[in-house]
Short mmCIF file of C-alpha atoms in Angstrom, two decimals:
data_model
loop_
_atom_site.label_atom_id
_atom_site.label_comp_id
_atom_site.label_asym_id
_atom_site.label_seq_id
_atom_site.Cartn_x
_atom_site.Cartn_y
_atom_site.Cartn_z
CA UNK A 1 -16.46 36.53 3.26
CA UNK A 2 -17.50 32.77 3.20
CA UNK A 3 -19.82 32.82 6.55
CA UNK A 4 -19.37 28.87 7.07
CA UNK A 5 -16.43 27.87 8.24
CA UNK A 6 -15.17 23.63 9.61
CA UNK A 7 -13.83 26.13 12.72
CA UNK A 8 -14.22 29.01 13.76
CA UNK A 9 -11.05 30.68 16.58
CA UNK A 10 -12.24 33.53 18.45
CA UNK A 11 -9.11 35.59 19.36
CA UNK A 12 -5.93 36.10 17.44
CA UNK A 13 -3.21 35.91 19.52
CA UNK A 14 -0.89 33.44 19.98
CA UNK A 15 -3.37 30.43 20.42
CA UNK A 16 -5.94 31.43 18.03
CA UNK A 17 -3.35 31.86 15.61
CA UNK A 18 -1.44 28.88 16.20
CA UNK A 19 -4.84 26.66 16.74
CA UNK A 20 -5.47 27.88 13.41
CA UNK A 21 -2.33 27.93 11.56
CA UNK A 22 -2.67 23.95 13.11
CA UNK A 23 -6.31 23.34 11.15
CA UNK A 24 -5.40 24.89 8.44
CA UNK A 25 -2.83 23.15 7.29
CA UNK A 26 -5.37 19.86 8.98
CA UNK A 27 -7.54 21.45 5.60
CA UNK A 28 -9.78 22.84 7.63
CA UNK A 29 -12.39 26.11 6.68
CA UNK A 30 -10.82 27.76 9.58
CA UNK A 31 -11.71 31.94 10.97
CA UNK A 32 -10.00 33.52 13.51
CA UNK A 33 -12.18 36.65 15.00
CA UNK A 34 -9.29 39.18 16.31
CA UNK A 35 -10.39 42.06 18.46
CA UNK A 36 -7.07 43.40 18.19
CA UNK A 37 -6.36 44.25 21.85
CA UNK A 38 -3.61 41.08 22.68
CA UNK A 39 -3.00 41.62 25.89
CA UNK A 40 0.66 42.18 26.09
CA UNK A 41 0.36 44.93 23.35
CA UNK A 42 2.89 47.30 26.05
CA UNK A 43 5.38 44.78 26.46
CA UNK A 44 7.79 45.34 24.14
CA UNK A 45 10.24 42.13 23.77
CA UNK A 46 7.90 38.36 23.43
CA UNK A 47 10.90 36.37 26.10
CA UNK A 48 11.18 32.90 27.15
CA UNK A 49 9.82 31.82 22.47
CA UNK A 50 12.06 29.44 21.63
CA UNK A 51 13.47 30.65 18.09
CA UNK A 52 11.74 34.27 18.67
CA UNK A 53 12.96 35.78 21.51
CA UNK A 54 12.53 39.42 22.11
CA UNK A 55 10.12 39.65 19.30
CA UNK A 56 7.76 42.82 19.82
CA UNK A 57 4.09 40.94 20.50
CA UNK A 58 2.65 42.63 16.85
CA UNK A 59 5.33 41.62 15.19
CA UNK A 60 5.14 37.81 15.80
CA UNK A 61 1.58 38.41 15.54
CA UNK A 62 2.19 40.05 12.44
CA UNK A 63 4.08 36.34 11.25
CA UNK A 64 1.36 34.10 12.73
CA UNK A 65 -1.51 35.60 10.31
CA UNK A 66 0.71 35.63 7.08
CA UNK A 67 1.07 31.57 8.26
CA UNK A 68 -2.50 30.76 9.08
CA UNK A 69 -3.32 33.36 5.50
CA UNK A 70 -0.23 30.82 3.68
CA UNK A 71 -2.28 27.92 4.14
CA UNK A 72 -6.01 28.98 3.41
CA UNK A 73 -7.34 30.34 6.61
CA UNK A 74 -8.55 33.83 6.97
CA UNK A 75 -7.95 36.47 9.35
CA UNK A 76 -10.85 39.34 9.61
CA UNK A 77 -10.84 42.25 12.66
CA UNK A 78 -13.76 41.80 14.79
CA UNK A 79 -15.77 41.13 17.86
CA UNK A 80 -18.17 38.35 19.00
CA UNK A 81 -21.15 39.75 20.46
CA UNK A 82 -22.56 36.33 21.96
CA UNK A 83 -22.04 32.53 20.14
CA UNK A 84 -25.44 30.57 19.30
CA UNK A 85 -25.50 26.54 19.16
CA UNK A 86 -27.86 25.26 15.78
CA UNK A 87 -29.04 22.82 14.58
CA UNK A 88 -24.78 21.56 12.55
CA UNK A 89 -22.61 23.66 15.11
CA UNK A 90 -22.77 27.00 16.81
CA UNK A 91 -23.93 30.48 15.27
CA UNK A 92 -21.55 33.76 16.32
CA UNK A 93 -22.73 37.11 16.14
CA UNK A 94 -20.40 39.91 14.94
CA UNK A 95 -20.55 44.19 16.92
CA UNK A 96 -21.78 45.00 13.58
CA UNK A 97 -24.08 42.90 13.14
CA UNK A 98 -23.04 40.31 11.03
CA UNK A 99 -23.15 36.51 11.88
CA UNK A 100 -20.55 33.26 10.60
CA UNK A 101 -21.87 29.30 11.55
CA UNK A 102 -19.41 26.94 12.10
CA UNK A 103 -19.00 22.88 13.20
CA UNK A 104 -16.23 24.07 15.94
CA UNK A 105 -15.40 26.37 17.95
CA UNK A 106 -11.69 26.76 19.75
CA UNK A 107 -12.17 30.17 22.32
CA UNK A 108 -8.74 32.26 23.04
CA UNK A 109 -9.82 36.23 23.72
CA UNK A 110 -7.22 35.63 26.65
CA UNK A 111 -7.70 37.99 29.82
CA UNK A 112 -7.71 41.02 30.93
CA UNK A 113 -5.51 42.48 33.87
CA UNK A 114 -7.45 44.17 36.35
CA UNK A 115 -4.57 46.49 37.16
CA UNK A 116 -4.44 48.11 41.12
CA UNK A 117 -6.69 51.25 41.61
CA UNK A 118 -2.45 53.63 42.33
CA UNK A 119 -1.84 56.56 40.21
CA UNK A 120 0.45 55.68 37.81
CA UNK A 121 0.05 52.32 37.52
CA UNK A 122 -1.51 51.68 34.57
CA UNK A 123 -0.11 54.22 32.68
CA UNK A 124 3.65 52.13 32.94
CA UNK A 125 1.94 49.31 32.59
CA UNK A 126 4.31 46.88 30.66
CA UNK A 127 7.08 49.07 30.91
CA UNK A 128 8.22 49.64 34.26
CA UNK A 129 4.89 47.59 35.97
CA UNK A 130 5.20 44.74 35.94
CA UNK A 131 4.31 41.11 37.22
CA UNK A 132 6.32 37.67 35.60
CA UNK A 133 10.05 38.01 36.16
CA UNK A 134 9.63 35.11 33.85
CA UNK A 135 8.07 37.60 31.61
CA UNK A 136 10.67 41.06 32.70
CA UNK A 137 13.21 40.34 35.27
CA UNK A 138 15.87 40.00 33.16
CA UNK A 139 15.46 43.75 31.86
CA UNK A 140 15.32 45.23 35.34
CA UNK A 141 18.10 42.47 36.67
CA UNK A 142 20.28 44.53 39.49
CA UNK A 143 18.01 47.03 39.06
CA UNK A 144 15.93 48.94 42.31
CA UNK A 145 12.61 46.63 42.40
CA UNK A 146 9.69 46.99 44.79
CA UNK A 147 6.41 44.44 45.53
CA UNK A 148 3.39 45.93 46.00
CA UNK A 149 2.16 44.05 48.97
CA UNK A 150 -0.67 41.73 48.87
CA UNK A 151 -1.46 37.73 49.90
CA UNK A 152 1.97 36.89 47.75
CA UNK A 153 3.65 39.53 48.64
CA UNK A 154 6.73 37.81 50.02
CA UNK A 155 6.94 34.96 47.67
CA UNK A 156 7.16 37.81 44.89
CA UNK A 157 9.72 39.45 46.77
CA UNK A 158 12.32 36.33 46.94
CA UNK A 159 11.02 34.87 43.73
CA UNK A 160 12.88 38.88 42.34
CA UNK A 161 15.45 38.36 44.49
CA UNK A 162 16.42 35.54 41.85
CA UNK A 163 16.90 38.38 38.87
CA UNK A 164 18.62 41.45 41.39
CA UNK A 165 19.41 42.51 44.99
CA UNK A 166 17.85 45.48 45.65
CA UNK A 167 13.77 44.07 46.86
CA UNK A 168 11.94 46.23 48.58
CA UNK A 169 8.73 44.79 49.22
CA UNK A 170 5.43 47.05 50.12
CA UNK A 171 3.30 44.98 52.44
CA UNK A 172 0.46 47.94 51.30
CA UNK A 173 -2.64 46.59 51.82
CA UNK A 174 -1.60 42.99 52.03
CA UNK A 175 -1.31 40.68 54.71
CA UNK A 176 1.71 41.48 57.51
CA UNK A 177 4.76 39.17 57.53
CA UNK A 178 5.02 36.05 60.00
CA UNK A 179 7.86 36.03 61.54
CA UNK A 180 9.20 33.01 59.64
CA UNK A 181 8.11 35.56 57.01
CA UNK A 182 10.09 38.14 57.95
CA UNK A 183 13.40 36.02 58.78
CA UNK A 184 13.32 35.02 55.29
CA UNK A 185 12.68 39.10 54.00
CA UNK A 186 15.87 39.60 56.38
CA UNK A 187 17.83 36.42 54.89
CA UNK A 188 17.67 37.18 51.77
CA UNK A 189 18.24 40.96 52.47
CA UNK A 190 15.06 42.34 51.45
CA UNK A 191 13.64 45.64 52.52
CA UNK A 192 9.98 45.71 54.33
CA UNK A 193 8.65 49.16 54.03
CA UNK A 194 5.10 49.33 56.42
CA UNK A 195 2.23 51.61 55.34
CA UNK A 196 -0.36 52.21 52.57
CA UNK A 197 0.94 53.03 48.75
CA UNK A 198 -0.36 56.45 47.72
CA UNK A 199 0.95 56.66 44.45
CA UNK A 200 3.89 56.24 41.87
CA UNK A 201 6.21 59.20 40.93
CA UNK A 202 6.42 59.47 37.28
CA UNK A 203 9.61 61.52 35.37
CA UNK A 204 9.18 62.31 32.13
CA UNK A 205 7.54 59.10 31.06
CA UNK A 206 9.72 56.75 33.79
CA UNK A 207 9.10 55.04 37.41
CA UNK A 208 10.65 58.09 39.36
CA UNK A 209 9.65 56.03 42.79
CA UNK A 210 6.56 54.57 45.26
CA UNK A 211 4.90 57.52 47.47
CA UNK A 212 3.93 56.28 50.26
CA UNK A 213 1.14 57.54 52.51
CA UNK A 214 3.55 59.44 55.02
CA UNK A 215 4.68 61.27 51.71
CA UNK A 216 7.92 59.44 51.79
CA UNK A 217 8.65 58.52 47.90
CA UNK A 218 11.13 55.17 48.41
CA UNK A 219 13.24 55.47 44.66
CA UNK A 220 12.48 52.07 42.35
CA UNK A 221 13.95 51.76 38.74
CA UNK A 222 10.77 49.26 38.82
CA UNK A 223 7.82 47.80 39.69
CA UNK A 224 5.51 44.78 40.27
CA UNK A 225 1.83 44.54 41.35
CA UNK A 226 -0.74 41.49 41.10
CA UNK A 227 -3.72 41.94 38.76
CA UNK A 228 -6.48 40.21 38.26
CA UNK A 229 -6.69 37.92 35.73
CA UNK A 230 -9.80 38.22 34.31
CA UNK A 231 -11.03 35.92 31.56
CA UNK A 232 -12.24 37.17 27.69
CA UNK A 233 -15.44 34.44 28.60
CA UNK A 234 -19.10 36.68 28.62
CA UNK A 235 -19.75 35.76 25.71
CA UNK A 236 -19.34 32.10 26.48
CA UNK A 237 -22.47 32.69 28.55
CA UNK A 238 -24.97 32.15 26.14
CA UNK A 239 -24.13 29.17 25.02
CA UNK A 240 -23.94 27.81 29.84
CA UNK A 241 -20.45 28.88 29.43
CA UNK A 242 -19.37 30.06 32.82
CA UNK A 243 -15.86 30.64 34.39
CA UNK A 244 -14.64 30.04 37.51
CA UNK A 245 -12.01 31.61 40.22
CA UNK A 246 -9.03 30.74 40.48
CA UNK A 247 -6.90 30.86 44.36
CA UNK A 248 -3.46 30.82 44.60
CA UNK A 249 -1.91 30.76 48.20
CA UNK A 250 -5.49 31.58 50.08
CA UNK A 251 -6.41 34.84 47.99
CA UNK A 252 -8.82 34.77 44.97
CA UNK A 253 -6.47 35.91 41.59
CA UNK A 254 -8.87 35.51 38.51
CA UNK A 255 -10.54 33.93 36.56
CA UNK A 256 -10.98 31.28 34.04
CA UNK A 257 -13.08 28.89 31.75
CA UNK A 258 -12.33 25.10 33.11
CA UNK A 259 -11.08 22.64 30.57
CA UNK A 260 -10.13 19.05 30.28
CA UNK A 261 -6.10 18.28 29.13
CA UNK A 262 -6.44 19.34 25.55
CA UNK A 263 -9.45 22.16 25.56
CA UNK A 264 -13.04 20.81 25.62
CA UNK A 265 -14.63 22.65 27.45
CA UNK A 266 -18.56 20.96 28.96
CA UNK A 267 -19.77 22.35 25.82
CA UNK A 268 -19.58 19.99 23.42
CA UNK A 269 -18.20 22.29 20.39
CA UNK A 270 -16.21 23.91 22.17
CA UNK A 271 -13.28 24.04 22.76
CA UNK A 272 -10.76 26.56 24.39
CA UNK A 273 -6.38 27.73 24.56
CA UNK A 274 -4.13 30.58 26.64
CA UNK A 275 -4.34 32.40 29.04
CA UNK A 276 -8.75 32.22 29.10
CA UNK A 277 -8.09 29.12 30.06
CA UNK A 278 -3.85 28.79 31.28
CA UNK A 279 -3.81 31.54 33.18
CA UNK A 280 -0.11 31.01 34.05
CA UNK A 281 0.02 30.61 30.69
CA UNK A 282 3.63 32.48 29.17
CA UNK A 283 3.07 33.23 25.28
CA UNK A 284 5.18 30.07 23.96
CA UNK A 285 2.14 27.51 26.44
CA UNK A 286 -0.01 29.55 24.46
CA UNK A 287 0.65 28.82 21.47
CA UNK A 288 0.84 24.84 22.68
CA UNK A 289 -2.16 24.42 23.43
CA UNK A 290 -3.53 25.85 20.65
CA UNK A 291 -1.79 23.13 18.96
CA UNK A 292 -3.61 20.81 21.04
CA UNK A 293 -6.46 22.46 20.85
CA UNK A 294 -6.55 22.50 18.04
CA UNK A 295 -5.77 18.46 16.83
CA UNK A 296 -8.84 17.76 19.56
CA UNK A 297 -10.76 19.09 17.53
CA UNK A 298 -9.89 18.18 13.28
CA UNK A 299 -10.22 14.54 15.19
CA UNK A 300 -13.06 15.05 16.67
CA UNK A 301 -14.47 16.83 13.15
CA UNK A 302 -12.86 13.17 11.13
CA UNK A 303 -14.73 11.44 13.86
CA UNK A 304 -18.73 13.21 12.47
CA UNK A 305 -17.45 13.21 9.10
CA UNK A 306 -17.34 9.76 8.98
CA UNK A 307 -20.19 8.51 11.20
CA UNK A 308 -22.48 10.95 8.76
CA UNK A 309 -19.61 9.12 5.69
CA UNK A 310 -20.76 5.69 6.89
CA UNK A 311 -24.61 6.74 6.81
CA UNK A 312 -23.75 8.65 3.56
CA UNK A 313 -22.61 5.28 2.46
CA UNK A 314 -25.58 3.68 4.39
CA UNK A 315 -28.92 5.28 2.94
CA UNK A 316 -27.15 4.95 -0.96
CA UNK A 317 -26.97 0.93 -0.69
CA UNK A 318 -30.77 1.43 0.33
CA UNK A 319 -31.42 3.58 -2.31
CA UNK A 320 -32.48 7.41 -1.62
CA UNK A 321 -30.93 10.27 -2.86
CA UNK A 322 -28.07 11.59 -0.13
CA UNK A 323 -26.68 15.17 -0.94
CA UNK A 324 -23.26 16.14 0.58
CA UNK A 325 -24.84 19.97 0.98
CA UNK A 326 -27.36 21.59 2.77
CA UNK A 327 -27.71 24.15 0.46
CA UNK A 328 -31.21 25.09 1.72
CA UNK A 329 -29.77 25.94 4.53
CA UNK A 330 -26.97 27.28 2.66
CA UNK A 331 -29.55 29.89 0.93
CA UNK A 332 -31.54 30.63 3.96
CA UNK A 333 -28.28 31.50 6.07
CA UNK A 334 -27.15 34.28 3.47
CA UNK A 335 -29.16 37.51 1.36
CA UNK A 336 -27.10 36.49 -1.19
CA UNK A 337 -24.91 33.28 -0.92
CA UNK A 338 -23.44 35.21 -5.19
CA UNK A 339 -22.77 38.41 -6.44
CA UNK A 340 -26.10 38.52 -8.13
CA UNK A 341 -22.85 38.67 -11.26
CA UNK A 342 -22.35 36.38 -14.90
CA UNK A 343 -19.68 34.44 -14.01
CA UNK A 344 -16.79 36.35 -16.33
CA UNK A 345 -15.91 32.65 -18.38
CA UNK A 346 -19.57 33.07 -19.43
CA UNK A 347 -19.45 36.15 -20.67
CA UNK A 348 -16.53 35.36 -22.72
CA UNK A 349 -17.38 32.58 -23.77
CA UNK A 350 -21.26 32.79 -24.84
CA UNK A 351 -21.01 36.56 -25.60
CA UNK A 352 -20.44 36.35 -29.38
CA UNK A 353 -23.02 32.84 -29.90
CA UNK A 354 -26.00 33.02 -31.67
CA UNK A 355 -28.69 32.74 -28.81
CA UNK A 356 -30.24 29.53 -29.17
CA UNK A 357 -31.98 27.01 -25.61
CA UNK A 358 -29.36 27.15 -23.07
CA UNK A 359 -28.92 24.86 -19.79
CA UNK A 360 -27.89 25.97 -17.22
CA UNK A 361 -26.96 23.00 -14.12
CA UNK A 362 -26.39 24.48 -10.60
CA UNK A 363 -27.94 27.32 -11.42
CA UNK A 364 -27.43 29.57 -7.81
CA UNK A 365 -29.57 32.76 -7.81
CA UNK A 366 -29.51 32.13 -11.31
CA UNK A 367 -26.95 35.47 -12.16
CA UNK A 368 -25.98 33.33 -15.73
CA UNK A 369 -28.96 32.11 -16.60
CA UNK A 370 -30.63 35.09 -16.44
CA UNK A 371 -27.46 36.97 -18.45
CA UNK A 372 -28.09 34.50 -21.94
CA UNK A 373 -32.23 35.28 -21.25
CA UNK A 374 -31.38 38.69 -21.57
CA UNK A 375 -29.35 37.86 -25.03
CA UNK A 376 -31.75 36.07 -26.75
CA UNK A 377 -31.74 32.68 -25.21
CA UNK A 378 -34.15 30.15 -24.06
CA UNK A 379 -32.61 28.97 -20.57
CA UNK A 380 -33.60 26.57 -17.99
CA UNK A 381 -32.63 26.84 -15.41
CA UNK A 382 -31.43 23.96 -12.89
CA UNK A 383 -30.15 23.56 -9.39
CA UNK A 384 -30.47 21.01 -6.53
CA UNK A 385 -32.36 24.29 -3.12
CA UNK A 386 -35.84 25.41 -3.45
CA UNK A 387 -34.53 28.09 -2.13
CA UNK A 388 -32.27 29.13 -4.32
CA UNK A 389 -34.55 29.04 -7.44
CA UNK A 390 -37.02 31.77 -5.16
CA UNK A 391 -35.03 33.64 -5.47
CA UNK A 392 -33.43 33.69 -9.37
CA UNK A 393 -37.42 33.32 -10.55
CA UNK A 394 -37.60 36.76 -8.74
CA UNK A 395 -34.63 38.06 -10.25
CA UNK A 396 -35.55 37.08 -13.56
CA UNK A 397 -38.76 39.08 -13.23
CA UNK A 398 -36.61 42.49 -11.87
CA UNK A 399 -34.32 41.54 -15.49
CA UNK A 400 -38.76 41.67 -17.18
CA UNK A 401 -37.08 37.67 -18.32
CA UNK A 402 -38.71 34.45 -18.83
CA UNK A 403 -36.34 31.27 -17.83
CA UNK A 404 -37.54 27.58 -16.83
CA UNK A 405 -36.69 27.49 -13.42
CA UNK A 406 -36.68 23.54 -12.27
CA UNK A 407 -35.32 22.13 -9.17
CA UNK A 408 -33.66 18.73 -9.75
CA UNK A 409 -30.56 16.63 -7.67
CA UNK A 410 -28.09 16.44 -11.43
CA UNK A 411 -27.11 12.63 -8.97
CA UNK A 412 -28.37 9.98 -11.25
CA UNK A 413 -29.58 12.75 -13.61
CA UNK A 414 -30.65 13.71 -17.33
CA UNK A 415 -31.21 16.15 -19.91
CA UNK A 416 -32.49 15.50 -22.88
CA UNK A 417 -29.61 14.60 -25.00
CA UNK A 418 -28.68 16.23 -27.50
CA UNK A 419 -31.57 19.17 -27.09
CA UNK A 420 -29.16 22.22 -26.36
CA UNK A 421 -27.52 24.28 -27.95
CA UNK A 422 -25.29 25.64 -25.10
CA UNK A 423 -25.05 23.81 -22.09
CA UNK A 424 -23.15 25.04 -19.09
CA UNK A 425 -22.12 24.60 -15.73
CA UNK A 426 -19.97 26.66 -13.01
CA UNK A 427 -18.09 25.44 -10.28
CA UNK A 428 -20.83 22.50 -8.87
CA UNK A 429 -19.73 21.46 -5.64
CA UNK A 430 -18.81 17.21 -6.66
CA UNK A 431 -16.94 15.19 -5.90
CA UNK A 432 -14.85 12.73 -7.82
CA UNK A 433 -16.29 10.20 -9.67
CA UNK A 434 -20.35 12.39 -9.97
CA UNK A 435 -19.16 14.83 -11.78
CA UNK A 436 -17.66 13.17 -14.43
CA UNK A 437 -20.62 10.74 -14.85
CA UNK A 438 -22.67 14.20 -14.64
CA UNK A 439 -20.36 15.96 -16.81
CA UNK A 440 -20.62 12.73 -19.72
CA UNK A 441 -24.52 13.95 -18.91
CA UNK A 442 -23.64 16.68 -19.65
CA UNK A 443 -21.92 16.84 -23.32
CA UNK A 444 -24.29 13.69 -24.51
CA UNK A 445 -26.39 16.81 -23.95
CA UNK A 446 -25.34 19.31 -25.90
CA UNK A 447 -26.71 19.57 -29.62
CA UNK A 448 -24.76 18.74 -32.80
CA UNK A 449 -23.69 22.69 -33.35
CA UNK A 450 -23.41 23.48 -30.17
CA UNK A 451 -21.24 23.85 -27.28
CA UNK A 452 -19.95 23.12 -23.65
CA UNK A 453 -18.88 24.50 -21.52
CA UNK A 454 -17.99 23.74 -18.17
CA UNK A 455 -15.77 25.78 -15.25
CA UNK A 456 -14.17 25.25 -11.72
CA UNK A 457 -11.21 25.53 -9.51
CA UNK A 458 -8.37 24.30 -11.32
CA UNK A 459 -6.56 21.91 -8.92
CA UNK A 460 -2.94 23.53 -9.23
CA UNK A 461 -4.60 25.82 -6.84
CA UNK A 462 -4.91 23.47 -3.79
CA UNK A 463 -3.18 25.29 -1.40
CA UNK A 464 -3.24 28.86 -2.28
CA UNK A 465 -4.86 30.97 0.36
CA UNK A 466 -7.69 32.65 -1.11
CA UNK A 467 -10.90 30.83 -0.23
CA UNK A 468 -11.93 27.77 -1.68
CA UNK A 469 -13.15 24.45 -1.31
CA UNK A 470 -10.99 22.30 1.31
CA UNK A 471 -11.82 18.62 0.00
CA UNK A 472 -8.75 18.37 -2.87
CA UNK A 473 -11.60 16.37 -4.76
CA UNK A 474 -13.53 18.81 -5.63
CA UNK A 475 -10.80 20.41 -7.79
CA UNK A 476 -9.84 19.17 -11.66
CA UNK A 477 -8.49 20.35 -14.04
CA UNK A 478 -9.56 21.25 -17.75
CA UNK A 479 -8.40 18.51 -19.98
CA UNK A 480 -9.54 15.77 -17.38
CA UNK A 481 -12.71 16.30 -19.18
CA UNK A 482 -11.18 16.53 -22.36
CA UNK A 483 -10.40 13.52 -22.67
CA UNK A 484 -13.60 12.23 -22.21
CA UNK A 485 -15.25 13.66 -25.02
CA UNK A 486 -14.11 12.25 -28.52
CA UNK A 487 -12.53 13.89 -30.76
CA UNK A 488 -14.37 12.27 -33.54
CA UNK A 489 -17.80 14.42 -31.96
CA UNK A 490 -15.30 17.17 -30.30
CA UNK A 491 -13.88 20.59 -31.02
CA UNK A 492 -12.28 21.09 -28.08
CA UNK A 493 -11.66 24.94 -28.14
CA UNK A 494 -10.22 25.83 -24.50
CA UNK A 495 -9.05 23.83 -22.41
CA UNK A 496 -7.18 25.57 -19.80
CA UNK A 497 -6.57 27.24 -16.06
CA UNK A 498 -6.95 30.52 -16.71
CA UNK A 499 -5.77 32.92 -14.01
CA UNK A 500 -8.40 34.99 -11.78
CA UNK A 501 -7.54 37.23 -9.43
CA UNK A 502 -9.66 36.77 -5.74
CA UNK A 503 -10.05 37.80 -2.88
CA UNK A 504 -7.25 36.75 0.09
CA UNK A 505 -8.21 37.77 3.98
CA UNK A 506 -8.30 40.82 4.88
CA UNK A 507 -8.67 42.70 1.62
CA UNK A 508 -5.59 41.77 -0.30
CA UNK A 509 -6.15 40.68 -3.20
CA UNK A 510 -4.92 36.72 -4.31
CA UNK A 511 -4.68 34.90 -8.72
CA UNK A 512 -6.60 31.95 -8.64
CA UNK A 513 -7.13 29.74 -11.48
CA UNK A 514 -10.67 28.59 -13.19
CA UNK A 515 -10.57 25.15 -15.13
CA UNK A 516 -12.07 26.71 -18.27
CA UNK A 517 -13.80 24.54 -21.20
CA UNK A 518 -15.45 25.28 -23.94
CA UNK A 519 -16.09 22.85 -26.32
CA UNK A 520 -18.34 22.46 -29.51
CA UNK A 521 -20.16 19.31 -30.78
CA UNK A 522 -19.57 18.50 -34.58
CA UNK A 523 -22.41 18.61 -37.02
#
């Protein structure tokens, strides 16, 4: 798992997946963390979702995950225990001890329905115990429906009367209806039953009736309750975000995280969408909110990217060295960033070469350089990160080999010309013209009879589901490199998009392609 993202989406329901889809299509690096506890899991179908009417909730989520993965987004199962602001964004802590980093957060964790503490309610929740007529009214049309009274009991009874003429309002612990309300109920044919409800009668897993404290049982086929809607947002307190209570008709019905119209919270960099911010949002509304928030997040990131680019532009003109990425921080945030194994193209192309002098550019934690040194090569390993080089030196000591490790910013750097029997570089994170200029200098460093081995992300993989850089200029084709080599001086041995297997999401495997160039300088 790449632990550094543009956006981490916390919550994988309709709002979260919609936001992740939008951001992935915007070529952002996105991770969705989902605890696997969807609020609508007890329900049989999703309703009022245009084009998806009647879809089982699990099927809708599965389709959403597949769509997100199709654009390179990642979805993982996990629970978030806390979040903390760091210099370049946020650190998100997971219950399994891992942590991920993000420039922005989109919180779509939904809410918890806190049900009345009556026997039978939880058992039948989502089937015969309901709360929303727009979600379930059609399914119980013309049936015997009971309304469990509360502060909004009369309102609920009159609302559900739209779907069936057989409505009974159980006053239960709610206030007694006013004279005007009694008249309204009577005019609409709604029966009022006074007295407290003791339990729901269940037979063969279905509702049989409502049992009053008096012992009387009133036959009903469905019962409507009013849960308290509590936002799943406890982990946000570490960021200083608190929920607020929502009142309706003089009573508190739940809590939510306040935000502006696009989902931005009072904490810069944190957005919310779906039921965590809007207790009344149905699935299609939550999905729309995720889309809106994602658009706002992407616009915010574009503004930041532009500010950084302008600053870099000014720095370049001032003669300062500019690094596209803080690689020291990247390495510090991982106990081991790479696999510790040599890159397969190096093993395939260099195994039969006669050992001599080798230059490994962008050597990272040293796996390639150590592999070469172990086979008798005199190796110089070059990298920008001092943290990576310190690790590489330790690994070399463990392996019992010697490597000349050098900390170098390759932008503007040139190795000695015609000095190395093998010059190799794998997956340098350089864009466009800086990469082309460096590759030309690396070719110049190859001695007569020596080998140039360059490997990167092939541009045919711009839309793969695997975890790859999203910046198009970091991709290239092998032919782009070989076209720059003078055919009078070079023999091109390999220039291809080489396929290999790579992780996609949730343990799935897909095929990606590496741009592989092998060329030998003529003697």
